[in-house]
Structures are given as C-alpha cells and as structure tokens.
Coordinates of C-alpha atoms and ligand atoms in Angstrom, one line a residue:
X1 CA -15.5 13.1 -14.7
X2 CA -16.4 12.6 -11.0
X3 CA -19.8 11.0 -10.4
X4 CA -22.4 12.9 -8.5
X5 CA -23.5 9.7 -6.8
X6 CA -23.5 7.9 -4.5
X7 CA -24.2 10.8 -2.1
X8 CA -21.7 10.8 0.8
X9 CA -24.3 12.1 3.3
X10 CA -26.7 9.2 2.9
X11 CA -25.9 5.6 4.0
X12 CA -24.8 3.6 1.0
X13 CA -24.2 -0.1 1.7
X14 CA -21.7 -2.0 -0.4
X15 CA -21.5 -5.8 -0.2
X16 CA -17.8 -6.7 -0.8
X17 CA -16.8 -10.2 -1.9
X18 CA -13.2 -11.6 -1.7
X19 CA -12.1 -14.9 -3.2
X20 CA -8.7 -14.2 -4.8
X21 CA -6.8 -16.8 -2.8
X22 CA -7.6 -19.1 0.1
X23 CA -10.0 -17.0 2.2
X24 CA -13.7 -16.8 1.3
X25 CA -15.0 -13.5 2.6
X26 CA -18.0 -11.2 2.5
X27 CA -18.6 -7.9 4.2
X28 CA -21.0 -5.0 4.3
X29 CA -19.5 -1.5 4.6
X30 CA -21.4 1.8 4.7
X31 CA -19.9 4.7 2.7
X32 CA -16.4 3.1 2.6
X33 CA -16.0 3.7 6.4
X34 CA -18.4 1.8 8.7
X35 CA -17.9 -1.9 8.8
X36 CA -21.4 -3.4 9.4
X37 CA -20.3 -7.0 9.0
X38 CA -17.1 -8.8 8.0
X39 CA -17.1 -12.6 7.6
X40 CA -14.0 -14.6 6.7
X41 CA -13.9 -18.3 6.2
X42 CA -10.3 -19.5 6.0
X43 CA -9.4 -22.6 3.9
X44 CA -6.0 -23.0 5.7
X45 CA -6.9 -26.4 7.0
X46 CA -7.7 -27.7 3.5
X47 CA -4.3 -26.6 2.1
X48 CA -2.0 -27.1 5.1
X49 CA -1.3 -30.7 4.4
X50 CA 0.0 -29.7 0.9
X51 CA 2.2 -27.0 2.3
X52 CA 0.6 -24.3 0.3
X53 CA -2.5 -23.2 -1.6
X54 CA -3.8 -25.7 -4.2
X55 CA -5.7 -23.6 -6.8
X56 CA -8.2 -26.3 -7.8
X57 CA -9.1 -27.1 -4.1
X58 CA -9.4 -23.3 -3.4
X59 CA -11.9 -22.6 -6.2
X60 CA -14.0 -25.6 -5.3
X61 CA -14.1 -24.5 -1.6
X62 CA -15.0 -21.0 -2.6
X63 CA -18.0 -22.4 -4.6
X64 CA -19.2 -24.3 -1.4
X65 CA -18.4 -21.5 1.1
X66 CA -19.4 -18.3 -0.6
X67 CA -23.2 -18.5 -0.4
X68 CA -23.3 -19.1 3.4
X69 CA -20.6 -16.5 3.9
X70 CA -22.5 -13.9 1.9
X71 CA -25.7 -14.8 3.7
X72 CA -24.1 -14.4 7.1
X73 CA -22.6 -11.0 6.2
X74 CA -26.0 -9.7 5.0
X75 CA -27.9 -11.0 8.1
X76 CA -25.3 -9.5 10.4
X77 CA -25.5 -6.2 8.7
X78 CA -29.3 -6.3 8.8
X79 CA -29.5 -5.9 5.0
X80 CA -33.2 -6.5 4.0
X81 CA -34.5 -8.4 0.9
X82 CA -34.0 -5.4 -1.3
X83 CA -30.3 -6.0 -1.0
X84 CA -27.2 -3.7 -0.7
X85 CA -26.8 -0.5 -2.7
X86 CA -23.9 -2.0 -4.7
X87 CA -21.9 -5.2 -4.9
X88 CA -18.1 -5.3 -5.2
X89 CA -15.7 -8.2 -5.8
X90 CA -12.0 -8.6 -6.2
X91 CA -11.3 -9.0 -9.9
X92 CA -7.5 -9.5 -9.6
X93 CA -4.7 -10.1 -9.0
X94 CA -5.2 -13.7 -7.8
X95 CA -5.9 -17.3 -8.8
X96 CA -8.2 -17.2 -11.8
X97 CA -10.5 -20.1 -10.8
X98 CA -10.9 -18.5 -7.3
X99 CA -11.5 -15.0 -8.6
X100 CA -14.2 -16.2 -11.1
X101 CA -16.3 -17.6 -8.2
X102 CA -16.5 -14.3 -6.4
X103 CA -16.8 -12.2 -9.5
X104 CA -19.7 -14.3 -10.9
X105 CA -21.5 -14.4 -7.6
X106 CA -21.2 -10.6 -7.2
X107 CA -22.4 -9.8 -10.7
X108 CA -25.3 -12.2 -10.2
X109 CA -26.3 -10.4 -7.0
X110 CA -25.9 -7.0 -8.7
X111 CA -28.2 -8.1 -11.5
X112 CA -30.8 -9.5 -9.1
X113 CA -30.8 -6.4 -6.9
X114 CA -30.5 -4.1 -9.9
X115 CA -27.5 -2.2 -8.4
X116 CA -24.0 -1.4 -9.6
X117 CA -21.2 -3.9 -9.7
X118 CA -17.7 -2.7 -8.8
X119 CA -14.6 -4.6 -9.7
X120 CA -11.8 -4.1 -7.2
X121 CA -8.0 -4.6 -7.4
X122 CA -6.9 -6.8 -4.5
X123 CA -3.8 -4.7 -3.8
X124 CA -5.8 -1.5 -3.8
X125 CA -8.1 -3.3 -1.3
X126 CA -5.2 -4.1 1.0
X127 CA -4.2 -0.4 0.8
X128 CA -7.8 0.6 1.8
X129 CA -7.7 -1.8 4.8
X130 CA -5.3 0.8 6.4
X131 CA -7.4 3.8 5.5
X132 CA -10.7 2.1 6.5
X133 CA -9.6 1.9 10.2
X134 CA -7.7 5.3 10.1
X135 CA -10.0 7.7 8.2
X136 CA -7.9 10.6 9.3
X137 CA -4.8 9.5 7.5
X138 CA -2.7 12.4 6.5
X139 CA -1.7 12.6 2.8
X140 CA 0.7 12.2 1.2
X141 CA 1.4 8.8 2.6
X142 CA 3.7 5.9 1.7
X143 CA 2.1 2.5 1.9
X144 CA 4.1 -0.7 2.3
X145 CA 2.0 -3.5 0.9
X146 CA 3.4 -6.9 1.9
X147 CA 1.4 -10.0 1.2
X148 CA 1.9 -13.6 0.0
X149 CA 2.2 -12.6 -3.6
X150 CA 3.3 -8.9 -3.5
X151 CA 5.8 -6.6 -1.9
X152 CA 5.1 -3.0 -3.0
X153 CA 6.1 0.5 -1.9
X154 CA 3.5 3.0 -3.1
X155 CA 3.2 6.7 -2.7
X156 CA -0.4 7.9 -2.3
X157 CA -1.1 11.6 -2.7
X158 CA -4.9 11.2 -2.3
X159 CA -7.7 8.7 -2.7
X160 CA -7.1 6.8 -5.9
X161 CA -3.8 8.6 -6.7
X162 CA -0.9 6.2 -6.6
X163 CA 2.7 6.1 -7.7
X164 CA 4.4 2.8 -7.2
X165 CA 8.0 3.4 -6.0
X166 CA 9.3 -0.1 -6.1
X167 CA 8.6 -3.8 -5.5
X168 CA 10.3 -7.1 -5.2
X169 CA 12.4 -8.4 -8.1
X170 CA 11.9 -12.0 -7.0
X171 CA 10.0 -13.5 -4.0
X172 CA 7.4 -11.5 -2.1
X173 CA 8.0 -11.0 1.6
X174 CA 5.1 -13.3 2.6
X175 CA 6.4 -15.9 0.1
X176 CA 9.8 -15.8 1.8
X177 CA 8.1 -16.4 5.2
X178 CA 6.2 -19.3 3.7
X179 CA 9.2 -20.9 1.9
X180 CA 11.5 -20.6 4.9
X181 CA 8.8 -21.9 7.3
X182 CA 8.3 -24.9 5.0
X183 CA 12.1 -25.6 4.9
X184 CA 12.2 -25.3 8.8
X185 CA 9.2 -27.7 9.0
X186 CA 7.0 -25.1 10.7
X187 CA 4.0 -25.6 8.4
X188 CA 1.6 -23.3 6.5
X189 CA 1.0 -20.4 6.5
X190 CA 4.6 -19.6 7.3
X191 CA 4.3 -16.0 8.6
X192 CA 2.5 -16.7 11.8
X193 CA 4.5 -20.0 12.3
X194 CA 7.9 -18.1 11.9
X195 CA 6.7 -15.3 14.2
X196 CA 5.8 -17.8 16.9
X197 CA 9.1 -19.7 16.6
X198 CA 11.0 -16.4 16.6
X199 CA 9.5 -15.4 19.9
X200 CA 12.0 -17.7 21.7
X201 CA 15.0 -16.9 19.6
X202 CA 17.8 -14.4 19.3
X203 CA 17.3 -12.0 16.3
X204 CA 21.1 -11.4 16.2
X205 CA 22.1 -15.1 16.3
X206 CA 22.7 -15.3 12.5
X207 CA 23.7 -12.2 10.5
X208 CA 21.5 -13.0 7.4
X209 CA 22.0 -10.7 4.4
X210 CA 20.0 -7.5 3.9
X211 CA 19.6 -7.3 0.1
X212 CA 19.5 -4.2 -2.1
X213 CA 19.7 -1.8 0.8
X214 CA 21.7 0.6 -1.4
X215 CA 19.2 0.4 -4.3
X216 CA 16.3 2.7 -3.8
X217 CA 13.0 1.0 -3.4
X218 CA 13.3 -2.5 -4.9
X219 CA 13.4 -5.6 -2.8
X220 CA 14.8 -9.1 -3.1
X221 CA 14.1 -12.0 -0.7
X222 CA 15.2 -15.0 -2.7
X223 CA 18.9 -14.8 -1.7
X224 CA 17.8 -14.5 2.0
X225 CA 15.8 -17.7 1.7
X226 CA 18.9 -19.5 0.1
X227 CA 21.1 -18.1 2.9
X228 CA 18.8 -19.6 5.5
X229 CA 18.9 -23.0 3.8
X230 CA 22.7 -22.9 3.5
X231 CA 23.2 -21.8 7.1
X232 CA 21.0 -24.6 8.5
X233 CA 22.7 -27.2 6.3
X234 CA 26.2 -26.1 7.4
X235 CA 25.2 -25.7 11.1
X236 CA 22.8 -28.5 11.9
X237 CA 22.9 -27.7 15.6
X238 CA 21.5 -24.2 15.2
X239 CA 18.1 -23.8 16.9
X240 CA 15.0 -23.2 14.8
X241 CA 14.1 -20.3 17.1
X242 CA 17.4 -18.5 16.4
X243 CA 17.1 -19.1 12.7
X244 CA 13.4 -17.9 12.7
X245 CA 14.2 -14.8 14.8
X246 CA 17.3 -13.9 12.7
X247 CA 15.4 -14.4 9.4
X248 CA 12.4 -12.3 10.6
X249 CA 14.8 -9.6 11.7
X250 CA 16.5 -9.5 8.3
X251 CA 13.1 -9.2 6.4
X252 CA 11.7 -6.6 8.8
X253 CA 15.0 -4.6 8.8
X254 CA 14.9 -4.3 5.0
X255 CA 11.2 -3.5 4.8
X256 CA 11.3 -0.8 7.5
X257 CA 14.5 0.8 6.3
X258 CA 13.3 1.2 2.8
X259 CA 9.8 2.3 3.7
X260 CA 11.2 4.9 6.1
X261 CA 13.6 6.1 3.4
X262 CA 10.8 6.3 0.8
X263 CA 8.6 8.3 3.2
X264 CA 11.4 10.8 3.8
X265 CA 12.2 11.0 0.1
X266 CA 8.7 11.9 -1.0
X267 CA 8.0 14.1 2.0
X268 CA 5.2 11.8 3.3
X269 CA 3.3 12.8 6.4
X270 CA 2.4 9.2 7.2
X271 CA 3.4 5.6 6.7
X272 CA 0.8 2.8 6.2
X273 CA 1.2 -0.9 6.4
X274 CA -1.0 -3.4 4.5
X275 CA -1.2 -7.1 3.5
X276 CA -0.8 -10.3 5.5
X277 CA 2.8 -9.7 6.5
X278 CA 1.7 -6.5 8.2
X279 CA 0.2 -8.7 10.9
X280 CA 3.7 -9.4 12.0
X281 CA 4.4 -7.9 15.5
X282 CA 8.1 -7.2 14.9
X283 CA 7.3 -5.3 11.7
X284 CA 4.5 -3.4 13.4
X285 CA 6.8 -2.5 16.4
X286 CA 9.7 -1.4 14.2
X287 CA 7.4 0.6 11.9
X288 CA 5.9 2.4 14.9
X289 CA 9.4 3.1 16.3
X290 CA 10.7 4.6 13.1
X291 CA 7.5 6.7 12.6
X292 CA 8.0 8.1 16.1
X293 CA 11.6 9.0 15.3
X294 CA 10.7 10.6 11.9
X295 CA 7.6 12.4 13.1
X296 CA 5.3 10.4 10.8
X297 CA 1.8 9.2 11.5
X298 CA 1.9 5.4 11.7
X299 CA -1.1 3.7 10.2
X300 CA -1.2 0.1 11.3
X301 CA -4.4 -1.8 10.4
X302 CA -5.6 -4.3 12.9
X303 CA -4.3 -7.8 12.3
X304 CA -7.7 -9.1 11.0
X305 CA -7.7 -6.2 8.5
X306 CA -4.1 -7.0 7.3
X307 CA -4.9 -10.6 6.1
X308 CA -7.5 -11.1 3.3
X309 CA -11.0 -9.9 4.1
X310 CA -13.9 -8.4 2.2
X311 CA -14.4 -5.2 4.3
X312 CA -11.3 -3.8 2.5
X313 CA -12.8 -4.7 -0.8
X314 CA -16.0 -2.9 0.0
X315 CA -14.1 0.2 1.2
X316 CA -11.9 0.3 -1.9
X317 CA -15.1 -0.1 -4.0
X318 CA -16.7 3.0 -2.5
X319 CA -13.8 5.2 -3.6
X320 CA -13.7 3.6 -7.1
X321 CA -17.5 4.1 -7.4
X322 CA -17.1 7.8 -6.5
X323 CA -14.3 8.4 -8.9
X324 CA -15.2 6.1 -11.9
X325 CA -18.7 4.8 -11.4
X326 CA -19.7 1.1 -11.8
X327 CA -17.7 -1.5 -13.6
X328 CA -19.3 -2.9 -16.8
X329 CA -20.8 -6.4 -16.2
X330 CA -18.7 -7.8 -19.2
X331 CA -15.4 -7.0 -17.4
X332 CA -13.7 -10.2 -16.5
X333 CA -11.4 -11.5 -13.7
X334 CA -7.7 -10.5 -14.3
X335 CA -5.2 -12.8 -12.5
X336 CA -2.2 -10.4 -13.2
X337 CA -4.0 -7.1 -12.6
X338 CA -1.5 -4.3 -11.7
X339 CA -2.3 -1.6 -9.2
X340 CA -4.1 1.2 -11.1
X341 CA -2.1 4.3 -11.6
X342 CA -3.5 7.8 -11.4
Ligands
KG4_1 O1 -2.6 -10.6 2.3 P1 -2.6 -12.1 2.5 O2 -3.6 -12.6 3.6 O3 -2.9 -12.9 1.2 C1 -2.3 -12.5 0.0 O4 -2.9 -11.6 -0.7 O5 -1.2 -13.0 -0.3 O6 -1.1 -12.5 2.9 C2 -0.7 -13.8 3.2 C3 0.7 -13.8 3.6 C4 1.3 -15.2 3.7 O7 2.5 -15.3 3.0 C5 1.5 -15.3 5.2 O8 2.6 -16.2 5.6 C6 1.8 -13.9 5.6 O9 0.9 -13.1 4.8 N1 1.6 -13.6 7.0 C7 2.5 -13.2 7.9 C8 1.9 -13.1 9.1 N2 0.6 -13.4 9.0 C9 0.4 -13.7 7.7 N3 3.9 -13.0 7.7 C10 4.6 -12.6 8.8 N4 4.1 -12.6 10.0 C11 2.7 -12.8 10.3 N5 2.2 -12.7 11.5
ZN2 ZN1 -4.2 -10.4 0.0

C-alpha cells in the first residue's frame, strides 16, 4: 500500500550515500528533485597504477573518505544538527567491502537522527539520475543504462515500474571501453581516455563488428574487444586514434540502434541515458540525433550525473520511500542485486 508520508508538499531532505565502487559520494536532495549538495571524491588516482579498481584499496579508501565527504554535503546543504529527514545508501550491486562502508555509515546516521533508512539499488539510482534533471520526462520511456558493470535496456512505464528488455551477455559497454583502453595503453578509466584518443581519429577507418544487431535487445561486446586486439596485432602501423574512433563508433552504433528500436517497439515517448558511458559525447550526440528523427524526447543527464554520485541515490530513495516505506535496518548489502521489477 502506498505510504501517506513523506508529504510531497513539504521539504523532505534525504542524505544519499554512494560507495558501491571507486567513488565516495554524499548528497542532500529535497523531495527527490532539488539537489542541495552533491560531493564526489574519486579514487581514480589510487587505482590507476593497477589498471582497474582494486576492491581492498577501494573499501579502505571509502572508510577514510566517507566521513569528510558526508560532512561537506551536510554543511553545503545547510543541514542543522537535527540531521536530514532520511538517510539512503546504495545496497547493491557493487563491491561487497565498499558497499558495507556506505550502508553501515548510513544506518548509523539514521539511528542517531532517528529517521528512516532507505536501501537503494545502484542501477535504479543511475536511472533516476536522468529523471532528477528532467522532471518532466514523458512516460513510457526506454532507459539505456551503460556503466562499468552493466548494460541494460529498460522500459519504464512510471516511477518504480520497470521491465528489463535486454542486457549484455558478456562484457558491459564500460568494461569494453576499459579493456580496450588498457590494451591500447591509454590508462584507466578507459572511457574518457578512448573518447579523447578518438577525437583525432577516423571512425570509419576500421569496420569493427556490430554484434547481435539482428537479435532484439541483448548486447555482446566481448567479440568487439577481441576484434580490436586482433586488428592491432595484424596491423601494427594503424594509429591509436583511428582504432579508438572506430571502436567507439562500433559501440555507440550498437547501443543507439538497439535503444531506438526498443523505444519504437514499446511505443515510448522518450529515451533516457544513464551510467558512466552516457558521459560519452558521441553516444549523446547520436542519441539526440535519433530522438529528433523519431520524435522522441531525449533525456541526457549532465556528465557529472552520469558517473557515480550520491544525488541519484537520494533521488531514487525518495521514490522508494513513497512507494514502499523505509528499509529495515537488518537488510544487508547485496553485491549482485538485480533491478527491482514492478
Ligand atoms: O556508472 P559508472 O561511473 O560506474 C559504474 O557503476 O560502473 O561507470 C563507469 C564506466 C567506466 O567503465 C568508464 O570507462 C565509463 O563508465 N565511462 C565512459 C566515459 N566516462 C566514463 N565511457 C565512455 N565514454 C566516456 N566519456
Ligand atoms: Zn555506477
């Protein structure tokens, strides 16, 4: 049964906490819509020399960074000693050690302030990043969620009502960017590095494969990664810029083609992007183009909202609280949590 609280017409401040991977973040959002503060402390420098996120280093860094990050978010939002009206944290999917840091801290604050705790699904939070900045999104919408760990196409009929249409059968889109960047010696994280390298290259230089274009809504990026490696080994003179541009074009081509087809198939009025890969300029431009052609509302969150942050956690928490109420304090972190279906 729908809760009669919180009241939508009174300011209700949710402190969001995000520690699922390598960003330590806290934010205060009013009524799931107004971002009063959003602080993100990235651990990229700590992990870069290992070429990827090292889980043990990530959880230790969250322990050190979370208290100052939360304090900064509360001060910036002018939250007084009485605390926020609720505290939310990402409970999964993500790295278990990292998740536990944020979940424990959020529960402790909820107990001290005597306010509700709300456990949030990280992918649902990415989805809400788009809706947070575009409150007038027209439903039904199709959301393409593309992060380091997930590639998902989701139909959303209303707040909290999802139908997953498809996902990757092997590597996630962001993972493909990271792996190809590592192979090309471009560093970590791979997405921004590939995007930068691609700026000086020809996207048609190498006709890399577009997998599963004939198979509805599932994706596969592992073969593309192998194709890049084979091509560079066979053609050592090829420029990194051309390989990066051609690889990026192949990924974007598949993502946009399938997302547009899914939107048409379900009769969507809008198409939303979410997740770290949605910060990619080529993906954003192609999505805007195809939405224009199909007469769809394009919902492209700002780049800062695409990558991991806690404002999206607090926004998703508001809608969860309205529909389901608080999460029991004995609910734990769930590293493999799936997107909730409704
Ligand atoms: O959503 P996110 O910040 O963290 C996860 O939940 O995974 O996504 C991180 C992923 C990484 O794989 C990173 O390489 C990719 O997003 N990414 C990008 C860009 N910025 C971040 N991929 C392509 N182009 C970008 N500009
Ligand atoms: Zn994420």
